[in-house]
Structure formats: structure tokens, C-alpha cells
Short mmCIF file of C-alpha atoms and ligand atoms in Angstrom, two decimals:
data_model
loop_
_atom_site.label_atom_id
_atom_site.label_comp_id
_atom_site.label_asym_id
_atom_site.label_seq_id
_atom_site.Cartn_x
_atom_site.Cartn_y
_atom_site.Cartn_z
CA MET W 3 -5.08 11.85 -26.54
CA LYS W 4 -6.47 9.27 -24.12
CA PRO W 5 -4.94 5.79 -24.25
CA ARG W 6 -6.98 3.16 -26.04
CA ILE W 7 -7.50 -0.41 -24.98
CA MET W 8 -6.22 -2.99 -27.44
CA THR W 9 -6.06 -6.76 -27.56
CA LEU W 10 -5.66 -9.66 -29.95
CA GLY W 11 -8.91 -10.99 -31.45
CA SER W 12 -9.26 -14.36 -29.73
CA HIS W 13 -9.61 -15.97 -26.26
CA SER W 14 -11.36 -13.29 -24.11
CA ALA W 15 -11.13 -10.30 -26.45
CA LEU W 16 -14.89 -9.71 -26.62
CA GLN W 17 -15.10 -9.44 -22.86
CA ILE W 18 -12.00 -7.21 -22.62
CA LEU W 19 -13.24 -4.84 -25.34
CA LYS W 20 -16.80 -4.67 -23.97
CA GLY W 21 -15.42 -3.94 -20.51
CA ALA W 22 -13.20 -1.19 -21.92
CA LYS W 23 -16.14 0.43 -23.71
CA ASP W 24 -18.17 0.29 -20.50
CA GLU W 25 -15.39 2.32 -18.88
CA ASN W 26 -15.46 4.80 -21.79
CA PHE W 27 -12.29 3.78 -23.59
CA GLU W 28 -11.86 3.61 -27.34
CA THR W 29 -10.96 0.07 -28.35
CA ILE W 30 -8.79 -1.63 -30.98
CA VAL W 31 -8.71 -5.31 -31.87
CA VAL W 32 -5.94 -6.90 -33.95
CA VAL W 33 -7.31 -10.02 -35.55
CA LYS W 34 -6.13 -12.75 -37.87
CA LYS W 35 -7.81 -12.96 -41.28
CA ASN W 36 -10.98 -15.12 -41.24
CA TYR W 37 -11.70 -14.33 -37.59
CA GLU W 38 -12.70 -10.67 -38.03
CA ILE W 39 -16.31 -11.78 -38.59
CA THR W 40 -16.58 -12.24 -34.80
CA TYR W 41 -15.46 -8.69 -34.05
CA ARG W 42 -17.73 -7.21 -36.72
CA SER W 43 -20.65 -9.17 -35.34
CA PHE W 44 -20.40 -7.76 -31.80
CA PRO W 45 -20.07 -3.96 -31.53
CA VAL W 46 -17.18 -3.84 -29.08
CA ALA W 47 -14.20 -2.77 -31.21
CA ASP W 48 -13.93 0.82 -32.48
CA GLU W 49 -11.12 -0.22 -34.79
CA ILE W 50 -10.41 -3.62 -36.32
CA ILE W 51 -6.92 -4.23 -37.69
CA VAL W 52 -6.76 -7.43 -39.76
CA ILE W 53 -3.43 -9.23 -40.21
CA ASP W 54 -2.74 -12.22 -42.45
CA GLU W 55 -0.68 -14.16 -39.95
CA TYR W 56 0.18 -13.68 -36.29
CA PRO W 57 3.89 -12.87 -36.84
CA GLU W 58 2.71 -9.63 -38.51
CA PHE W 59 1.57 -8.44 -35.10
CA LYS W 60 5.12 -7.33 -34.31
CA GLN W 61 5.15 -5.01 -37.32
CA LEU W 62 2.27 -2.98 -35.87
CA GLU W 63 4.43 -1.79 -32.99
CA SER W 64 4.98 1.85 -34.03
CA GLN W 65 1.40 2.23 -35.26
CA LEU W 66 0.07 1.01 -31.91
CA VAL W 67 2.49 3.22 -29.96
CA ASP W 68 1.23 6.24 -31.96
CA LYS W 69 -2.34 5.33 -31.13
CA GLN W 70 -1.44 5.16 -27.41
CA ALA W 71 -2.71 1.60 -27.31
CA ILE W 72 -2.54 -0.35 -24.06
CA LEU W 73 -2.16 -4.04 -24.82
CA ILE W 74 -4.22 -6.36 -22.61
CA PRO W 75 -2.57 -9.80 -22.63
CA HIS W 76 -4.51 -13.06 -22.73
CA GLY W 77 -3.60 -16.69 -23.38
CA SER W 78 -3.68 -16.40 -27.18
CA LEU W 79 -1.30 -13.43 -27.31
CA PHE W 80 1.68 -15.76 -27.11
CA ALA W 81 0.71 -17.38 -30.41
CA ALA W 82 1.37 -13.97 -31.99
CA ILE W 83 4.44 -12.81 -30.12
CA SER W 84 7.05 -14.63 -28.06
CA THR W 85 7.66 -13.49 -24.50
CA GLN W 86 11.20 -12.54 -25.57
CA ASP W 87 9.89 -10.25 -28.32
CA LEU W 88 7.26 -8.87 -25.99
CA ALA W 89 9.97 -7.90 -23.51
CA HIS W 90 11.39 -5.38 -26.04
CA ASN W 91 8.07 -4.29 -27.54
CA LYS W 92 7.33 -0.63 -26.82
CA VAL W 93 3.54 -0.86 -26.86
CA MET W 94 2.14 -0.16 -23.37
CA TYR W 95 1.42 -3.51 -21.69
CA PHE W 96 -1.04 -4.04 -18.85
CA GLY W 97 0.78 -6.17 -16.27
CA GLU W 98 4.27 -6.92 -15.04
CA LYS W 99 6.30 -8.37 -17.90
CA GLU W 100 8.81 -9.90 -15.49
CA VAL W 101 6.15 -12.34 -14.30
CA LEU W 102 6.00 -13.90 -17.78
CA ALA W 103 9.38 -15.58 -17.38
CA LEU W 104 8.44 -16.76 -13.91
CA GLU W 105 5.29 -18.36 -15.22
CA GLU W 106 6.81 -19.71 -18.42
CA SER W 107 9.40 -21.88 -16.69
CA ARG W 108 7.57 -24.85 -15.15
CA LYS W 109 10.32 -25.17 -12.57
CA ARG W 110 10.19 -21.54 -11.48
CA GLN W 111 6.39 -21.51 -11.47
CA ARG W 112 6.33 -24.59 -9.24
CA GLN W 113 8.84 -23.10 -6.83
CA TRP W 114 6.83 -19.86 -6.68
CA LEU W 115 3.62 -21.68 -5.78
CA LEU W 116 5.29 -24.02 -3.30
CA ASP W 117 7.07 -21.09 -1.60
CA ALA W 118 3.67 -19.41 -1.36
CA GLY W 119 2.62 -22.39 0.76
CA LEU W 120 0.31 -24.03 -1.78
CA THR W 121 -0.08 -27.80 -2.14
CA MET W 122 0.70 -29.12 -5.61
CA PRO W 123 0.40 -32.53 -7.28
CA ARG W 124 3.59 -34.58 -7.21
CA ILE W 125 5.88 -34.58 -10.25
CA TYR W 126 7.20 -37.93 -11.46
CA ASN W 127 10.73 -37.40 -12.79
CA SER W 128 10.61 -40.52 -14.96
CA PRO W 129 7.88 -42.92 -16.17
CA GLU W 130 9.42 -45.59 -13.91
CA GLU W 131 8.46 -43.53 -10.85
CA ILE W 132 4.73 -43.66 -11.65
CA ASP W 133 3.09 -45.51 -8.76
CA GLY W 134 -0.49 -44.23 -8.99
CA PRO W 135 -2.73 -42.31 -11.38
CA ALA W 136 -0.68 -39.83 -13.43
CA ILE W 137 -1.54 -37.23 -16.07
CA VAL W 138 0.93 -36.66 -18.88
CA LYS W 139 1.01 -33.07 -20.12
CA PHE W 140 2.75 -31.79 -23.23
CA ASN W 141 4.48 -28.44 -23.36
CA GLY W 142 2.67 -25.79 -25.34
CA ALA W 143 -0.25 -28.16 -25.93
CA GLY W 144 -2.79 -25.39 -25.37
CA GLY W 145 -5.98 -26.31 -23.61
CA GLY W 146 -5.12 -29.84 -22.57
CA LYS W 147 -4.83 -31.23 -26.11
CA GLY W 148 -3.25 -34.69 -26.21
CA TYR W 149 -2.96 -35.11 -22.42
CA PHE W 150 -3.41 -38.70 -21.27
CA LEU W 151 -3.57 -40.77 -18.10
CA ALA W 152 -1.26 -43.62 -17.10
CA LYS W 153 -1.05 -45.68 -13.94
CA ASN W 154 2.40 -47.22 -14.45
CA ALA W 155 5.45 -47.08 -16.73
CA GLU W 156 4.13 -49.81 -19.03
CA GLU W 157 0.92 -47.92 -19.76
CA PHE W 158 2.91 -44.72 -20.20
CA TYR W 159 5.14 -46.23 -22.90
CA ASP W 160 2.15 -47.84 -24.61
CA LYS W 161 0.31 -44.55 -24.89
CA ILE W 162 3.18 -42.15 -25.57
CA GLU W 163 3.83 -43.95 -28.88
CA THR W 164 0.58 -42.74 -30.37
CA ARG W 165 0.82 -39.18 -29.02
CA HIS W 166 2.69 -36.21 -30.39
CA PRO W 167 6.41 -36.04 -29.69
CA GLY W 168 8.05 -33.27 -27.70
CA SER W 169 8.67 -32.57 -24.07
CA TYR W 170 6.17 -33.56 -21.44
CA MET W 171 5.61 -33.53 -17.71
CA ILE W 172 4.22 -36.42 -15.67
CA GLN W 173 2.10 -35.21 -12.79
CA GLN W 174 0.17 -37.01 -10.08
CA TYR W 175 -3.48 -37.14 -11.16
CA ILE W 176 -5.68 -35.83 -8.34
CA ILE W 177 -9.15 -37.27 -8.07
CA GLY W 178 -11.47 -34.49 -7.00
CA ASN W 179 -13.24 -31.46 -8.43
CA PRO W 180 -11.32 -29.15 -10.75
CA ILE W 181 -12.13 -25.51 -10.00
CA TYR W 182 -10.61 -22.45 -11.67
CA VAL W 183 -10.64 -19.39 -9.40
CA HIS W 184 -10.35 -16.00 -11.11
CA TYR W 185 -8.73 -13.26 -9.02
CA PHE W 186 -7.87 -9.61 -9.50
CA TYR W 187 -5.14 -7.88 -7.53
CA SER W 188 -4.97 -4.09 -7.58
CA PRO W 189 -1.53 -2.54 -7.19
CA LEU W 190 -3.28 0.82 -6.64
CA THR W 191 -5.22 -0.24 -3.53
CA ASP W 192 -3.46 -3.48 -2.54
CA GLU W 193 -6.85 -5.22 -2.62
CA LEU W 194 -7.37 -8.79 -3.77
CA GLU W 195 -10.77 -9.72 -5.23
CA ILE W 196 -12.30 -12.98 -6.31
CA MET W 197 -13.99 -12.06 -9.60
CA SER W 198 -15.55 -15.40 -10.58
CA MET W 199 -14.95 -19.16 -10.93
CA ASP W 200 -15.47 -21.72 -13.64
CA LYS W 201 -15.28 -25.36 -14.47
CA ARG W 202 -14.31 -26.53 -17.92
CA TYR W 203 -16.08 -28.44 -20.63
CA GLU W 204 -13.56 -30.72 -22.29
CA THR W 205 -13.76 -33.33 -24.99
CA ASN W 206 -13.89 -36.19 -24.67
CA VAL W 207 -13.55 -36.45 -20.89
CA ASP W 208 -16.82 -34.63 -20.19
CA SER W 209 -18.82 -36.74 -22.63
CA ILE W 210 -17.61 -40.24 -21.78
CA GLY W 211 -20.28 -40.51 -19.07
CA ARG W 212 -22.94 -40.32 -21.81
CA ILE W 213 -22.23 -43.87 -22.86
CA SER W 214 -22.42 -46.99 -20.73
CA ALA W 215 -19.39 -48.39 -18.92
CA LYS W 216 -19.63 -51.51 -21.07
CA ASP W 217 -19.47 -49.47 -24.28
CA GLN W 218 -16.60 -47.44 -22.88
CA LEU W 219 -14.62 -50.66 -22.36
CA ASP W 220 -15.64 -52.21 -25.69
CA LEU W 221 -14.57 -49.09 -27.57
CA ASP W 222 -11.25 -49.00 -25.69
CA LEU W 223 -11.74 -45.29 -25.05
CA GLN W 224 -8.95 -43.03 -23.86
CA THR W 225 -9.67 -39.72 -22.17
CA SER W 226 -8.56 -36.42 -23.68
CA TYR W 227 -8.86 -32.91 -22.27
CA ASN W 228 -9.37 -30.66 -25.28
CA ILE W 229 -11.16 -27.55 -24.06
CA MET W 230 -14.42 -26.54 -25.76
CA GLY W 231 -15.83 -24.02 -23.32
CA ASN W 232 -16.33 -22.96 -19.73
CA MET W 233 -19.17 -23.12 -17.23
CA PRO W 234 -19.87 -20.78 -14.31
CA LEU W 235 -19.39 -22.06 -10.80
CA VAL W 236 -20.03 -20.79 -7.28
CA ALA W 237 -18.05 -22.45 -4.47
CA ARG W 238 -19.24 -23.35 -0.98
CA GLU W 239 -18.98 -20.10 0.97
CA SER W 240 -16.72 -21.63 3.64
CA MET W 241 -14.11 -22.29 0.93
CA LEU W 242 -13.71 -18.61 0.08
CA ALA W 243 -11.48 -17.90 3.09
CA ASP W 244 -8.96 -20.51 1.93
CA MET W 245 -9.15 -19.29 -1.64
CA LEU W 246 -8.55 -15.67 -0.62
CA ARG W 247 -5.57 -16.68 1.53
CA MET W 248 -4.10 -18.70 -1.33
CA GLY W 249 -4.47 -15.81 -3.79
CA ARG W 250 -2.90 -13.37 -1.38
CA SER W 251 0.13 -15.52 -0.63
CA VAL W 252 0.79 -16.05 -4.33
CA VAL W 253 0.74 -12.27 -4.88
CA ASP W 254 2.99 -11.67 -1.84
CA GLU W 255 5.47 -14.30 -3.01
CA SER W 256 5.58 -12.81 -6.53
CA LYS W 257 6.71 -9.51 -5.02
CA LYS W 258 9.81 -11.23 -3.67
CA LEU W 259 10.58 -12.75 -7.07
CA THR W 260 10.06 -9.78 -9.41
CA ASN W 261 10.28 -6.03 -9.27
CA ARG W 262 6.61 -5.15 -8.77
CA GLY W 263 5.10 -8.61 -8.44
CA MET W 264 2.06 -9.97 -10.23
CA PHE W 265 -0.97 -7.70 -10.53
CA GLY W 266 -4.23 -7.54 -12.47
CA PRO W 267 -6.18 -10.72 -13.19
CA PHE W 268 -4.83 -14.19 -12.49
CA CYS W 269 -6.22 -17.67 -12.01
CA LEU W 270 -5.38 -20.53 -9.68
CA GLU W 271 -6.24 -23.83 -11.31
CA MET W 272 -6.92 -26.46 -8.67
CA VAL W 273 -8.42 -29.84 -7.90
CA ILE W 274 -10.15 -30.13 -4.52
CA THR W 275 -10.30 -33.57 -2.93
CA PRO W 276 -13.06 -34.96 -0.67
CA ASP W 277 -10.86 -34.32 2.38
CA MET W 278 -10.78 -30.63 1.39
CA LYS W 279 -7.18 -30.46 0.20
CA TYR W 280 -6.58 -27.86 -2.52
CA TYR W 281 -4.08 -29.12 -5.09
CA VAL W 282 -3.05 -26.23 -7.34
CA PHE W 283 -1.67 -27.55 -10.61
CA GLU W 284 -1.14 -24.28 -12.46
CA ILE W 285 -1.31 -20.50 -12.28
CA SER W 286 -2.28 -18.26 -15.20
CA ALA W 287 -0.95 -14.80 -14.50
CA ARG W 288 -3.54 -13.02 -16.65
CA ILE W 289 -7.19 -13.09 -17.65
CA VAL W 290 -8.42 -16.64 -18.36
CA ALA W 291 -11.11 -17.66 -20.83
CA GLY W 292 -13.03 -19.14 -17.90
CA SER W 293 -14.08 -15.56 -17.07
CA ASN W 294 -16.02 -15.33 -20.36
CA PRO W 295 -19.36 -16.52 -18.94
CA PHE W 296 -19.28 -13.38 -16.76
CA VAL W 297 -19.43 -10.56 -19.32
CA ASN W 298 -22.32 -9.29 -17.24
CA GLY W 299 -20.57 -9.80 -13.89
CA SER W 300 -20.63 -12.76 -11.50
CA PRO W 301 -22.25 -13.44 -8.12
CA TYR W 302 -18.93 -12.38 -6.56
CA SER W 303 -18.49 -9.16 -8.51
CA ASP W 304 -22.15 -8.31 -7.78
CA LEU W 305 -21.33 -8.33 -4.08
CA ARG W 306 -18.74 -5.61 -4.55
CA TYR W 307 -19.87 -3.47 -7.49
CA ASN W 308 -23.17 -1.87 -8.36
CA VAL W 309 -22.53 -2.18 -12.10
CA PRO W 310 -21.96 -5.46 -14.00
CA MET W 311 -18.23 -6.02 -13.52
CA SER W 312 -16.49 -8.58 -15.69
CA THR W 313 -12.77 -9.21 -15.35
CA GLY W 314 -12.37 -7.38 -18.67
CA ARG W 315 -14.16 -4.35 -17.29
CA ARG W 316 -12.19 -4.58 -14.03
CA ILE W 317 -8.95 -4.26 -16.04
CA ALA W 318 -10.27 -1.13 -17.78
CA ARG W 319 -11.45 0.26 -14.42
CA GLU W 320 -7.96 -0.21 -12.99
CA ILE W 321 -6.42 1.63 -15.94
CA LYS W 322 -9.01 4.39 -15.60
CA ASN W 323 -8.30 4.75 -11.86
CA ALA W 324 -4.55 4.82 -12.54
CA LEU W 325 -5.00 7.54 -15.19
CA GLU W 326 -7.16 9.63 -12.88
CA GLN W 327 -4.59 9.36 -10.10
CA GLY W 328 -1.65 10.05 -12.45
CA ARG W 329 -0.25 6.60 -11.64
CA LEU W 330 -0.43 4.83 -15.01
CA ASP W 331 3.14 3.62 -14.49
CA LYS W 332 1.84 1.43 -11.63
CA VAL W 333 -0.20 -0.74 -13.99
CA ILE W 334 1.72 -0.84 -17.26
CA THR W 335 5.11 -2.04 -18.36
P1 LIG Y 421 -4.47 -23.97 -19.78
O1 LIG Y 421 -3.02 -23.69 -19.99
O2 LIG Y 421 -5.39 -23.28 -20.72
O3 LIG Y 421 -4.86 -23.82 -18.34
P2 LIG Y 421 -3.72 -26.65 -20.05
O4 LIG Y 421 -3.35 -27.09 -21.41
O5 LIG Y 421 -2.59 -26.28 -19.13
O6 LIG Y 421 -4.73 -25.48 -20.12
P3 LIG Y 421 -4.81 -27.94 -17.85
O7 LIG Y 421 -5.82 -26.96 -17.46
O8 LIG Y 421 -3.52 -27.93 -17.11
O9 LIG Y 421 -4.56 -27.79 -19.38
O10 LIG Y 421 -5.41 -29.38 -17.72
C1 LIG Y 421 -6.35 -29.95 -18.61
C2 LIG Y 421 -7.32 -30.83 -17.82
O11 LIG Y 421 -6.65 -31.74 -16.99
C3 LIG Y 421 -8.27 -30.07 -16.92
O12 LIG Y 421 -9.52 -30.72 -16.93
C4 LIG Y 421 -7.69 -30.20 -15.56
O13 LIG Y 421 -8.67 -30.12 -14.57
C5 LIG Y 421 -7.09 -31.59 -15.64
N1 LIG Y 421 -5.92 -31.69 -14.78
C6 LIG Y 421 -4.75 -31.06 -14.97
N2 LIG Y 421 -3.86 -31.43 -14.02
C7 LIG Y 421 -4.48 -32.31 -13.22
C8 LIG Y 421 -4.09 -33.06 -12.07
N3 LIG Y 421 -2.85 -32.98 -11.59
N4 LIG Y 421 -5.00 -33.89 -11.51
C9 LIG Y 421 -6.24 -33.98 -12.01
N5 LIG Y 421 -6.67 -33.32 -13.10
C10 LIG Y 421 -5.82 -32.48 -13.70
#
């Protein structure tokens, strides 16, 4: 029996499943009740398994092992299964599980990126240290929900009162253009590709400009960064060299920190300033939802492939190549 491609019904599942079908895999989606309508509406899943609540996902383990399912992780998977539980789960997993712990710890992630030579925004260790624009980020917020800006300790304490409790990080706010670069690194060929790029569409920060500055002040508006969707982007061509170098050094550094290093899709989330400094504020070591506008490929993937190549399809292509070469162990944990 040939392995089947499986993912959780959310985030970038449509793209992943479509890409798998394009590479001639059978597909399975595991979806929470009330969301299956999406996966019935688009013909990309050969099998739809509906669960009542995400914790039930764990109970499917032996069924999925029997079906030779290969789990493709995305950002919503961690709502269904903790990284600790995933570590022991026997379902085939596309990617290096060891990288999850590296990414999950803010401290370790930061050290990884700094050791790779990237520039990052400053971290303020206490509100009293804030001496310029700062963005306050909550742990596990998911998609920038509740984040706010503060320019000094007083403003921080004013605003934190009305926000949700829990741990947070205070980061230097970089004024520039946020760009999310989607990469793919192949452990089979040691090639690094830029698949696509996006910018985000967030409420309310992306809609504040629709009302006049006077109204903004009168309404005492505060910005929030709750993600609604993603928009395609193509960068100035001269920036690609820097972006490729950054992606490569992050991959190289990950090989020093874990057994096999990071492979498959990943994303560097950065703000680029007018003096062309790239401030990377986060890495996602898997497919990001910003790749969803490119189900049919991107200008970058068009330069390399003669079929429409989404990141989802690129994952399936890597698994297919590994199977053909008898090297499946190179791409799964
Ligand atoms: P995800 O985990 O899905 O990437 P998130 O919850 O971590 O999302 P971020 O992407 O980190 O959210 O940030 C939300 C918003 O804040 C984005 O618009 C991003 O560009 C902006 N942002 C984050 N950090 C900074 C920074 N240091 N300077 C300027 N803008 C920032």
C-alpha cells in the first residue's frame, strides 16, 4: 500500500491536499465537527474523518498508522496535539520533530536565528526598559490577537490592564515593511528554494487608514493585529540574494542544533526598513498560511517548475521523490 497524505482540516489543508492529489497521492483530512463543510465543498480529500473535539485526534493514532498516513504539520495542528504528545505519536510525520522544541522556546529560537547571523528586533526585559516603539506579544495568542503597541512603561501599564493576562514578550517595534518569505529546503538534494512571499491583512491595523486621522484620534483607537487573510507579494529582485542567504544560514545552523536539521517548508517573518535592514522577528518551521494564495504556484515557483507548484504540492513532490529513491526515512520522523 502506498502512503497517503493526511492533515488536519484547517489553516492550509486545502492547499496541502490539492498538492498531494496533483502528485497522485490518496488524501485524508481529519476535521473538527462543523468545519467538514469546507472539505466536502472542495474535492481534495479522498477521506474525511470528522472528530467532535481536537483532543480526539490522538485517539486516531492506530487507525492512521494502519492507513500508512503521513501527517503534514501546519500551524493549527498544535491546537489538536501538544508537541510533547506528538513526539511519541507513531503516525509518520513530515519534518524533523526535534525542530519543534527549538522553535517552541522563544529563547532557543532567538539564539538559533542570531547564531545564523540574522538581525532581530531588540527584546525589552521589563516595561521600564522601553525607550522607543515596542510591540507587546502574548504567548499562544495565535495570529497576533491582542498584541498592542507602547512607547514607554506608563503606556504599557495602562494598556496591559485591559488585555488578556498571561505571559508576554516586549519587542522593539520596527517601522518598515513586513514581508513573509516562504522557503522550501530539500534534504534529498540540499537545495533551498524560495516558493513565494506574502503580506498579511490584519484587523484593525490594516483598516485604520480608511478613516481620517482626526477620527482616529477622536475614537481613541488602538491597533490590533488579528489576522484575516494573506496577500501575494513579489520582492525587488535585488533582495532575493539576501533572502536566499538568510534562508540557507538558518538551515545550516539548525543542523548544528538538531539531528537532521530543519527541512521542508519554513518561513522567515521580517520587517525591512528604508535603509534595507532585514529584521527577522520569527521563524515558522513549517508551511504557513501565507502560502495559500499560491495554490496554483507563484512567480517564483513558475521560474523553476513547469507545472503549478504550491508549497503543498512541493511537500508531496518531496515525499514522492523520497519514495522513488527508497529514502522515505530522510523526510519523515
Ligand atoms: P504567527 O505565529 O501566525 O506568525 P503571530 O501571532 O506570531 O502570528 P506575528 O506575525 O508575530 O503574530 O505579528 C503580528 C503582526 O505584528 C504582524 O503584522 C507583524 O508584521 C507585526 N510585527 C510583529 N513583530 C513586529 C516587530 N518587531 N516590529 C514591527 N511589526 C511587527
